CSV table of C-alpha atoms in Angstrom, one decimal:
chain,number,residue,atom,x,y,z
A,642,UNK,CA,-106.6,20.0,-21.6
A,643,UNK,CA,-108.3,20.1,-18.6
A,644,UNK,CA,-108.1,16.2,-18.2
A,645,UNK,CA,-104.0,16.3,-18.7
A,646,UNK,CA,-104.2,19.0,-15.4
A,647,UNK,CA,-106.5,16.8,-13.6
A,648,UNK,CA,-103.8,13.7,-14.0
A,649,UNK,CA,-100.6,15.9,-13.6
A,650,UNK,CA,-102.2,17.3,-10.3
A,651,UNK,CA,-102.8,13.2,-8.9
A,652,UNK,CA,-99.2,12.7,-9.6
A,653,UNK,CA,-97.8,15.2,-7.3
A,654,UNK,CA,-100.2,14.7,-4.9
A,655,UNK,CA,-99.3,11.1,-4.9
A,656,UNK,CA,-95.6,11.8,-4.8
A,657,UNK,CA,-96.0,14.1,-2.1
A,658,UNK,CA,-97.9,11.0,-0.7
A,659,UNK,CA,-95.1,8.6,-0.8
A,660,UNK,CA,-92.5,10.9,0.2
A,661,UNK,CA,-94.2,11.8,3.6
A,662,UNK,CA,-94.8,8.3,4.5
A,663,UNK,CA,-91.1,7.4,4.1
A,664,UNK,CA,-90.3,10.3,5.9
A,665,UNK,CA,-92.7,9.2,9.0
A,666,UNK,CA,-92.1,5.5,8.4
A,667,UNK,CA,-88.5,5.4,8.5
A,668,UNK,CA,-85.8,7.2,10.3
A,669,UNK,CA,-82.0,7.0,10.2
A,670,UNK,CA,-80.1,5.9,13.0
A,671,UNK,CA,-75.8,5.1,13.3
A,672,UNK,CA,-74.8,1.3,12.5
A,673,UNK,CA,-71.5,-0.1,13.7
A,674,UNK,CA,-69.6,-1.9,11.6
A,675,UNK,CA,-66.4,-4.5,12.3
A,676,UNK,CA,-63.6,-3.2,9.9
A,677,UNK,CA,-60.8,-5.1,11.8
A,678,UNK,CA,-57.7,-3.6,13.8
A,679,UNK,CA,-55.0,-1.6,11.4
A,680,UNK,CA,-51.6,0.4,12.5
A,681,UNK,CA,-50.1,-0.8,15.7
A,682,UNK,CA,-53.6,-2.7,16.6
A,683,UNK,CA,-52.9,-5.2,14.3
A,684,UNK,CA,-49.6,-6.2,15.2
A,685,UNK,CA,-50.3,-5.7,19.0
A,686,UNK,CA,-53.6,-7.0,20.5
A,687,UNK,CA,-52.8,-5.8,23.6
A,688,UNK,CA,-52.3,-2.5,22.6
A,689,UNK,CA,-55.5,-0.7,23.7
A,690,UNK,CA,-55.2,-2.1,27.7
A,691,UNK,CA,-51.4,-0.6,27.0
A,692,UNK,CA,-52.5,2.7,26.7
A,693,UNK,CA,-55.5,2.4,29.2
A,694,UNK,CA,-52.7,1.6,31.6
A,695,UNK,CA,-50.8,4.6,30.5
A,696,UNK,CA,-53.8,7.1,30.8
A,697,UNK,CA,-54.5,5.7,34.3
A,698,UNK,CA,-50.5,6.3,35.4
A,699,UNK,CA,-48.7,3.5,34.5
A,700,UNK,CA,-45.8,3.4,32.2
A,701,UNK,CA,-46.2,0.3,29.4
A,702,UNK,CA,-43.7,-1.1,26.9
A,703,UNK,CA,-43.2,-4.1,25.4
A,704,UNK,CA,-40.6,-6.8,25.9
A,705,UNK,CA,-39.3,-8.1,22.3
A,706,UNK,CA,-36.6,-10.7,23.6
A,707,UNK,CA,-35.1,-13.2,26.3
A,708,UNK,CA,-32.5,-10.6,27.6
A,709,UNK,CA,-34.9,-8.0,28.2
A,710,UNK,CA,-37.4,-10.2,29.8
A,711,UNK,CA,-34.1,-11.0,31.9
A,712,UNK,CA,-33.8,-7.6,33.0
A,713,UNK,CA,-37.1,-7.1,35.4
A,714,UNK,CA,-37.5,-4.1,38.2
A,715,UNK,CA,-39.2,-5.4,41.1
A,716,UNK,CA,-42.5,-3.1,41.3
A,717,UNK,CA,-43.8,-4.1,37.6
A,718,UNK,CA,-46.6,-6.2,36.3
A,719,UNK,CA,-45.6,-8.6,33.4
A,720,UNK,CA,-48.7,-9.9,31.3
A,721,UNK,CA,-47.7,-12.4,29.4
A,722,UNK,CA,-49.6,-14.4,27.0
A,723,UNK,CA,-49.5,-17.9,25.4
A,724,UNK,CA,-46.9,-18.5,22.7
A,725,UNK,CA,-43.9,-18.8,25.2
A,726,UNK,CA,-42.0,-22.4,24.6
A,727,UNK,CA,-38.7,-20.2,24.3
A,728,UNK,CA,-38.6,-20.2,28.4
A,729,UNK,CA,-36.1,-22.6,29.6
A,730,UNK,CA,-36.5,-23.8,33.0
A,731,UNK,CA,-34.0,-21.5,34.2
A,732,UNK,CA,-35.6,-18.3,32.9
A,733,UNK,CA,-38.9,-19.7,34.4
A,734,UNK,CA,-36.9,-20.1,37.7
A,735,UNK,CA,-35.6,-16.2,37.5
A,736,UNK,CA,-39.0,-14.9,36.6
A,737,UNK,CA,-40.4,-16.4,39.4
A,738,UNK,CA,-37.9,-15.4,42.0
A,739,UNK,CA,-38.5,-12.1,40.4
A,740,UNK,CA,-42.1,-12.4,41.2
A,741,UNK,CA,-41.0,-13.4,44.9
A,742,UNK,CA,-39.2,-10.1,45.1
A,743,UNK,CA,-42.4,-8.2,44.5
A,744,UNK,CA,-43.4,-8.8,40.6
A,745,UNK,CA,-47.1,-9.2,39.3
A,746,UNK,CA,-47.5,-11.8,37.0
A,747,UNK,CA,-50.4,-12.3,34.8
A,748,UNK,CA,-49.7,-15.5,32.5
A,749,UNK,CA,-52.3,-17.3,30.1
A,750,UNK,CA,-52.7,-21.2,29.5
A,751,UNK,CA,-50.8,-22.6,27.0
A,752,UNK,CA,-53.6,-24.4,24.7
A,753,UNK,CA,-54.6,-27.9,25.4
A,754,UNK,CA,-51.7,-30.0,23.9
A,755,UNK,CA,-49.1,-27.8,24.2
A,756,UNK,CA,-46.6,-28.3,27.2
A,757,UNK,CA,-46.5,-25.6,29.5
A,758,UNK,CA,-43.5,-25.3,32.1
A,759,UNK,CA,-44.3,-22.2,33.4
A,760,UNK,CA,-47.9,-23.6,34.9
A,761,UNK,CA,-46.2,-26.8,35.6
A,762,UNK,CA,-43.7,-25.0,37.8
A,763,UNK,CA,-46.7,-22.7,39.4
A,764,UNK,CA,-48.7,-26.3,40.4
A,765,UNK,CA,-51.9,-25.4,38.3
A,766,UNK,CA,-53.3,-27.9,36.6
A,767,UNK,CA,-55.3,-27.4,33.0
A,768,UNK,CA,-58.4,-29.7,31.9
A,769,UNK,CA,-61.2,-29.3,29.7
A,770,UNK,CA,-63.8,-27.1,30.2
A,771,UNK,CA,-67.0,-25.5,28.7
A,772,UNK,CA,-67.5,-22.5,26.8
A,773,UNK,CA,-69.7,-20.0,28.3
A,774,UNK,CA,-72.5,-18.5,26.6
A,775,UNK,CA,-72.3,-15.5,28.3
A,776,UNK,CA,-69.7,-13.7,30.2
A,777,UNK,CA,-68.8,-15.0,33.8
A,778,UNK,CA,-70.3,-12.8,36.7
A,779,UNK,CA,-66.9,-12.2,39.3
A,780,UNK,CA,-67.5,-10.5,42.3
A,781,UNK,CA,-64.4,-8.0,43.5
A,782,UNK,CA,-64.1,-5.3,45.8
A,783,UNK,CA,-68.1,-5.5,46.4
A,784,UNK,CA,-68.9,-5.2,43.1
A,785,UNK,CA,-69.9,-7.5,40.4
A,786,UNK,CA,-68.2,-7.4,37.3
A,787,UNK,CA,-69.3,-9.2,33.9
A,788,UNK,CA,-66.0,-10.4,32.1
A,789,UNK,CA,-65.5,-12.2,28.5
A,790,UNK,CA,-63.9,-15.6,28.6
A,791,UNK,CA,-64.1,-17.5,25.3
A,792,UNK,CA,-62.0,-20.8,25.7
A,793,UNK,CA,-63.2,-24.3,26.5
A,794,UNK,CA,-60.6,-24.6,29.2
A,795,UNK,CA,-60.8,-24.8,33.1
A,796,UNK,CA,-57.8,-24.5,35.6
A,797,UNK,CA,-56.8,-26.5,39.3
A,798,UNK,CA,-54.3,-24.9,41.4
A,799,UNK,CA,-53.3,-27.8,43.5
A,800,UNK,CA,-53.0,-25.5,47.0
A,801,UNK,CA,-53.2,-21.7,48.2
A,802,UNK,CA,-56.1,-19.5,48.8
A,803,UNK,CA,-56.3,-17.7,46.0
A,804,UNK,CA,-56.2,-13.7,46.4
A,805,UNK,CA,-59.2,-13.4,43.4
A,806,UNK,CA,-60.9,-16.0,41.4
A,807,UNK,CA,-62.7,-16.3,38.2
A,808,UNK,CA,-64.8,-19.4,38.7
A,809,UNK,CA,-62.3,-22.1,37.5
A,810,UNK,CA,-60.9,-19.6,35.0
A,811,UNK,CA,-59.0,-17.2,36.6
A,812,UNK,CA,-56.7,-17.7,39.8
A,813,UNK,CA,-54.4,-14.9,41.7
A,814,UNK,CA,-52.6,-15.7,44.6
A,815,UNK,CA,-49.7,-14.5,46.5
A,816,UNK,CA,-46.3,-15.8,46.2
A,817,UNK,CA,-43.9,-14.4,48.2
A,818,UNK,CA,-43.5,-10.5,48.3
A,819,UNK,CA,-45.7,-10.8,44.6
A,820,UNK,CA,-48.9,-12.0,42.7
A,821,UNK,CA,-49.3,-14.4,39.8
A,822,UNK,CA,-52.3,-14.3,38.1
A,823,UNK,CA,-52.9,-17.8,36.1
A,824,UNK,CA,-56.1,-17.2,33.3
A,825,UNK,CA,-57.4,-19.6,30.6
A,826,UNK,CA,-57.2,-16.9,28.7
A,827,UNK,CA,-56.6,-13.0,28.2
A,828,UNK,CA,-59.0,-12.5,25.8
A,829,UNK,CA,-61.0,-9.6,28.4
A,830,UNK,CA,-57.6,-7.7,27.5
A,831,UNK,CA,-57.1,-7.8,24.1
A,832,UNK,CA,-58.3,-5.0,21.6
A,833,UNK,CA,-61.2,-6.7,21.0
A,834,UNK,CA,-62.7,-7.3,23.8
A,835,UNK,CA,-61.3,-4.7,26.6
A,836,UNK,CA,-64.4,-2.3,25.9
A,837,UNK,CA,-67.0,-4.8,26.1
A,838,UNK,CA,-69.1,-5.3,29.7
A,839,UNK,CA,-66.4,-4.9,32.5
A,840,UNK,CA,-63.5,-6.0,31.1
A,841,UNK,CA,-61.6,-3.1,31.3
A,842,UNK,CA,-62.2,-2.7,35.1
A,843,UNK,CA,-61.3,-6.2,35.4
A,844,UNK,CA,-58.0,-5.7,33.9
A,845,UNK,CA,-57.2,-2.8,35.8
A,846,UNK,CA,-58.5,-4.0,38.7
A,847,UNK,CA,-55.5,-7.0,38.2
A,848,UNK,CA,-52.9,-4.8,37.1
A,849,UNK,CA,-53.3,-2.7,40.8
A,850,UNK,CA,-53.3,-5.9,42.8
A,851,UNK,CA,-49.4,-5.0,43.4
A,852,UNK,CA,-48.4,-1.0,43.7
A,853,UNK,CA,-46.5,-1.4,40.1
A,854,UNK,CA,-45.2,1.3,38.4
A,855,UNK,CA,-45.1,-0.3,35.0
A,856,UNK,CA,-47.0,-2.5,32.6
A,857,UNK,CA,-44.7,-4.9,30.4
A,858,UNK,CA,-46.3,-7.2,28.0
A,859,UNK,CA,-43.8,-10.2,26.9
A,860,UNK,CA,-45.4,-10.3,23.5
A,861,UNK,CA,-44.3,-11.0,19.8
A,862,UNK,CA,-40.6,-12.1,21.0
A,863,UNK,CA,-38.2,-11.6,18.3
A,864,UNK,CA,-35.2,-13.9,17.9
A,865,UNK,CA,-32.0,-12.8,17.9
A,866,UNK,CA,-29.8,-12.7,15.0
A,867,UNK,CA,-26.4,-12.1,13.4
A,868,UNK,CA,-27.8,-10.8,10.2
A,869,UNK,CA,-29.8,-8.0,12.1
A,870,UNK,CA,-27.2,-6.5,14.5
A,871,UNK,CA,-24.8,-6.4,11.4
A,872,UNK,CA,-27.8,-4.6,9.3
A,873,UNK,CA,-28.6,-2.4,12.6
A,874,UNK,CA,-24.7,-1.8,13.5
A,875,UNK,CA,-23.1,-2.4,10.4
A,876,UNK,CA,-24.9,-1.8,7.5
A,877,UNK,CA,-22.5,0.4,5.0
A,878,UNK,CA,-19.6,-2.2,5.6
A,879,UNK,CA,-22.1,-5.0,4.0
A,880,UNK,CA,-23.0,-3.3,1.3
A,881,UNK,CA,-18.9,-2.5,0.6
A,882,UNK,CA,-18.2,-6.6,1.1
A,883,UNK,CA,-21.8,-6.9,-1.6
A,884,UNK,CA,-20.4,-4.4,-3.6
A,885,UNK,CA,-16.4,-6.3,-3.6
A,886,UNK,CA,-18.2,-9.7,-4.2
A,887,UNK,CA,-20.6,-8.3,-7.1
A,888,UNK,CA,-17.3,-7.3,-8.5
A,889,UNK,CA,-15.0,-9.8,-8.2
A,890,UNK,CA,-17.5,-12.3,-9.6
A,891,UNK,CA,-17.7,-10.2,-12.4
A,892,UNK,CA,-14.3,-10.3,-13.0
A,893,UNK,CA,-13.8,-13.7,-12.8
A,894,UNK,CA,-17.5,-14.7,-14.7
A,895,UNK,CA,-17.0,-16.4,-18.4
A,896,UNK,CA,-18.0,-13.9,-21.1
A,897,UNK,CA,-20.5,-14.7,-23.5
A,898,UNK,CA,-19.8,-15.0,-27.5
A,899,UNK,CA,-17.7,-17.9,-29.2
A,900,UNK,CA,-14.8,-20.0,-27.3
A,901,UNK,CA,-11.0,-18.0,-28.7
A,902,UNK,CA,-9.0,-21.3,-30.6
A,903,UNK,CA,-5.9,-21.6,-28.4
A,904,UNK,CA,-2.8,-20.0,-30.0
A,905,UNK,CA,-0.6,-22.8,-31.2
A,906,UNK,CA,3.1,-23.5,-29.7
A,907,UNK,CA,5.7,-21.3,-30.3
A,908,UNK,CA,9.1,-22.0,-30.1
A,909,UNK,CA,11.3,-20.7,-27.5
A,910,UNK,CA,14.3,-18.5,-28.6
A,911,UNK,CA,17.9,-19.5,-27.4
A,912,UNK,CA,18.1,-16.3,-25.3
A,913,UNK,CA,14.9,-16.9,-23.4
A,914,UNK,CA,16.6,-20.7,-22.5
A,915,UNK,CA,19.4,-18.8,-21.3
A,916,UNK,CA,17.6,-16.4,-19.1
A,917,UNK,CA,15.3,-18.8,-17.5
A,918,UNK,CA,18.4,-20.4,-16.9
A,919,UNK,CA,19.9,-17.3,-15.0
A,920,UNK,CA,16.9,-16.8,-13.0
A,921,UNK,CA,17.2,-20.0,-12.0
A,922,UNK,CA,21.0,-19.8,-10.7
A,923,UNK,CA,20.4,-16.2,-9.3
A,924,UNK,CA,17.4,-17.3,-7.2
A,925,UNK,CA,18.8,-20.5,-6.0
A,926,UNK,CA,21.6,-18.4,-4.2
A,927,UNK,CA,24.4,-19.8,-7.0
A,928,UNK,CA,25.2,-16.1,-8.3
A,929,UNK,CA,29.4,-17.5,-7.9
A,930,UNK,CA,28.4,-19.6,-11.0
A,931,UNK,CA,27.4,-17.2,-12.9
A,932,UNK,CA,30.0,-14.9,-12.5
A,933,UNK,CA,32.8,-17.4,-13.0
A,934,UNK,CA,30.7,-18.0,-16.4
A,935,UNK,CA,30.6,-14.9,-17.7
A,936,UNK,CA,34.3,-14.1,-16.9
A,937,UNK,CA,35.9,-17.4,-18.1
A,938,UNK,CA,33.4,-16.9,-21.2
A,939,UNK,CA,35.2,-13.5,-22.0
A,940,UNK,CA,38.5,-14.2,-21.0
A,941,UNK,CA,38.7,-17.4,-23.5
A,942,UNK,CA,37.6,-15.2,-26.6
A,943,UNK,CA,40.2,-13.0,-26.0
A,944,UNK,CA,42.6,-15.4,-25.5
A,945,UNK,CA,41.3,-16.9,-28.7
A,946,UNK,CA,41.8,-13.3,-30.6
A,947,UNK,CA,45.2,-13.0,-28.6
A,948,UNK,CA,46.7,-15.8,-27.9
A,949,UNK,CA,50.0,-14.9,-25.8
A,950,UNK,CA,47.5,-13.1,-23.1
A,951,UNK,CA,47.0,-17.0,-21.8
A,952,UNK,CA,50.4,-17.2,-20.8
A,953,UNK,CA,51.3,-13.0,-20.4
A,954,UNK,CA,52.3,-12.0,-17.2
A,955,UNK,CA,49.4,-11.1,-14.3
A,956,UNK,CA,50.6,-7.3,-14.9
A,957,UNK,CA,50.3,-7.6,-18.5
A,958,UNK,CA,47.1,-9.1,-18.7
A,959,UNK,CA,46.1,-6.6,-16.5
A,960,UNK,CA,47.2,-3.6,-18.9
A,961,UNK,CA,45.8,-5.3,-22.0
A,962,UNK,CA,42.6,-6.0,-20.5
A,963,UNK,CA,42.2,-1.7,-18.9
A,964,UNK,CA,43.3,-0.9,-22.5
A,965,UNK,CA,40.9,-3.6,-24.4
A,966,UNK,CA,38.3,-2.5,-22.4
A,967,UNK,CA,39.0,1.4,-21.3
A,968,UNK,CA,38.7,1.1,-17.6
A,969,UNK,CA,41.1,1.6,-14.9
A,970,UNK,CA,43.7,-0.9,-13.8
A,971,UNK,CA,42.2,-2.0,-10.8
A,972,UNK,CA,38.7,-2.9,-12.5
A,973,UNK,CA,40.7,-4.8,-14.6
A,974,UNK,CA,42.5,-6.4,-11.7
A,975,UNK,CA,38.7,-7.6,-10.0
A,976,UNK,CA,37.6,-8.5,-13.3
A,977,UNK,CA,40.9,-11.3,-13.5
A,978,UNK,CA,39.8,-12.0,-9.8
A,979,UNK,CA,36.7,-12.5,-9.8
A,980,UNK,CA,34.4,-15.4,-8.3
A,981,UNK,CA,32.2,-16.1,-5.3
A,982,UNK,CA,29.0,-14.4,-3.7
A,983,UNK,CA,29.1,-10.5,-4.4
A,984,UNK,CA,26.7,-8.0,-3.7
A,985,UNK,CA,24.2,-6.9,-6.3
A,986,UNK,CA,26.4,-4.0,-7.8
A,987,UNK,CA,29.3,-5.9,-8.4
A,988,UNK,CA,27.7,-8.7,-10.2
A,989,UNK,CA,26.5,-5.8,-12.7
A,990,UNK,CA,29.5,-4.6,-13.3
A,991,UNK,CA,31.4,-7.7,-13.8
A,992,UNK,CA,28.7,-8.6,-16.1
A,993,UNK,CA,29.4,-5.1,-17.6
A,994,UNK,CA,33.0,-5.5,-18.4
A,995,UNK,CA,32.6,-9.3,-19.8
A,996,UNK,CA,30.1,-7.7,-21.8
A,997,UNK,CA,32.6,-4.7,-23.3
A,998,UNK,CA,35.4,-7.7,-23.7
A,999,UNK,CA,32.9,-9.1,-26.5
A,1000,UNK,CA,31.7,-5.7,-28.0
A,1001,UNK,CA,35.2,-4.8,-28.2
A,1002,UNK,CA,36.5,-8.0,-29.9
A,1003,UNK,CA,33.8,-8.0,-32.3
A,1004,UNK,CA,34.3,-4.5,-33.8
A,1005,UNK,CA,38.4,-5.5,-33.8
A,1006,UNK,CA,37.0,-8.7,-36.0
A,1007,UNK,CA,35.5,-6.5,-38.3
């Protein structure tokens, strides 16, 4: 018994042991980790010198297309990255009239291989360069500043004294009223980098070079189309036409199940010859024809059932027909009479009494 104390009591004494020297060995401290951008970061890499330059006074906002780019105030600085073949060379020449007028422009190198108008038109030359280990010392204002430039590029301006320089990978110099900055790259002001060594007092340092009231940033331009000003502007309208279409192609879409046999020809009655027959005469403006057919057709039966009314006087045939028929003596008397083009209301009613003539002969047959 005394033995199982003895071994219980080493235990403990041992843990306690192993516990103190990990306590007095080790100590926790805070690790960073890289997690990547998310939100707004990730779309916009510029995003965090944005709202540096809007804590230190500037306004910032982005520029999504050519017409806005278009529209520039004088007293602004434009950053804008690589990525830019959309320029024409007569937006390059506004933007850098605009620049003449006062602007700020800070413009990175196309990659090597990729034609870049806008340097072309500035007169600085791109070549290969070396990639720096470390990031370049710049001296500015008195005071040395460490900045991150990651490319294997180098740039020439082919004349000017430049304003500030980055060893042969940043140039500003004046131009006119203005600035243009010209950079291998903007790396030192995107999200990645603009908190590491100096780079954010580099970049503020270029963005005052000009008193600008604003920070634009030509970035992620989007291309016009029709489809998204009638989704922005006209939206319910589409989904009527959608709707209509949907519909229609319903309407007109074969149904499923077996093929219907076609119904076999039938033959066409006497009466439906003689109405297609009409239709044609009454369309074809030849309505005369059919009235002189239905009278003649009515006045030969009854000369048929009476056969002195051919050769009765015009006042006789007159009082036979108003008493044949039971209408007054001067229907009777337009009935005899009539032929040509009549209005509508006529037509019926000659029609009407040529029709009576036959009822009328018919019951006196039976």
């Amino acid at each position: 018994m005394k033995a199982r104390h003895l071994i219980a009591a080493a235990l403990v004494l041992a843990i306690g042991a192993g516990g103190y020297w990990l306590y007095d060995g080790f100590e926790r401290v805070p690790a960073k980790e890289w997690v990547g951008p998310s939100g707004e970061a990730r779309l916009n890499p510029f995003l965090a010198a944005q709202r540096l330059a809007v804590r230190m006074g500037l306004r910032s906002r982005e520029l999504r297309s050519l017409p806005q780019l278009d529209a520039q105030t004088p007293n602004g600085v434009l950053l804008m990255p690589n990525h830019r073949q959309a320029l024409d060379a007569a937006r390059i020449g506004r933007l850098l009239a605009w620049v003449g007028a006062g602007g700020h422009l800070i413009v990175e190198a196309e990659f090597p291989g990729v034609s870049d108008p806008l340097l072309d038109a500035l007169g600085v030359a791109r070549e290969t360069g070396k990639v720096l280990d470390k990031p370049l010392a710049i001296e500015v204002q008195g005071r040395k500043l460490a900045v991150s430039f990651v490319d294997a590029m180098s740039l020439k301006p082919k004349a000017g004294a430049p304003r500030l320089r980055a060893g042969d990978k940043l140039y500003s110099f004046a131009r006119g009223k203005g600035f243009v900055t010209v950079a291998t790259s903007l790396h030192f002001a995107r999200n990645g980098l603009i908190g590491e060594h100096d780079n954010a007092v580099f970049f503020w340092t270029l963005a005052t070079l000009t008193p600008a009231a604003e920070l634009r940033v030509y970035f992620r331009p989007e291309r016009l189309s029709l489809w998204d000003f009638l989704a922005q502007n006209a939206l319910p309208a589409l989904v009527a036409a959608g709707l209509l279409l949907f519909a229609w192609l319903w309407h007109i879409a074969p149904r499923f199940g077996p093929v219907p046999p076609d119904l076999p020809p039938a033959r066409r009655r006497l009466l439906d010859h003689l109405r297609a027959s009409g239709r044609y005469f009454w369309a074809n403006g030849l309505r005369n024809r059919l009235v002189v057919a239905a009278r003649d057709a009515a006045l030969w039966r009854l000369a048929r059932a009476q056969p002195d009314f051919a050769v009765a006087a015009q006042a006789e045939k007159i009082s036979r027909l108003s008493s044949l028929v039971k209408i007054s003596k001067e229907e009777a008397a337009k009935f005899l009479g009539a032929g040509g083009n009549m209005r509508g209301a006529d037509f019926i009613r000659v029609t009407q009494h040529a029709q009576r003539i036959h009822s009328a002969l018919e019951k006196g047959d039976k």
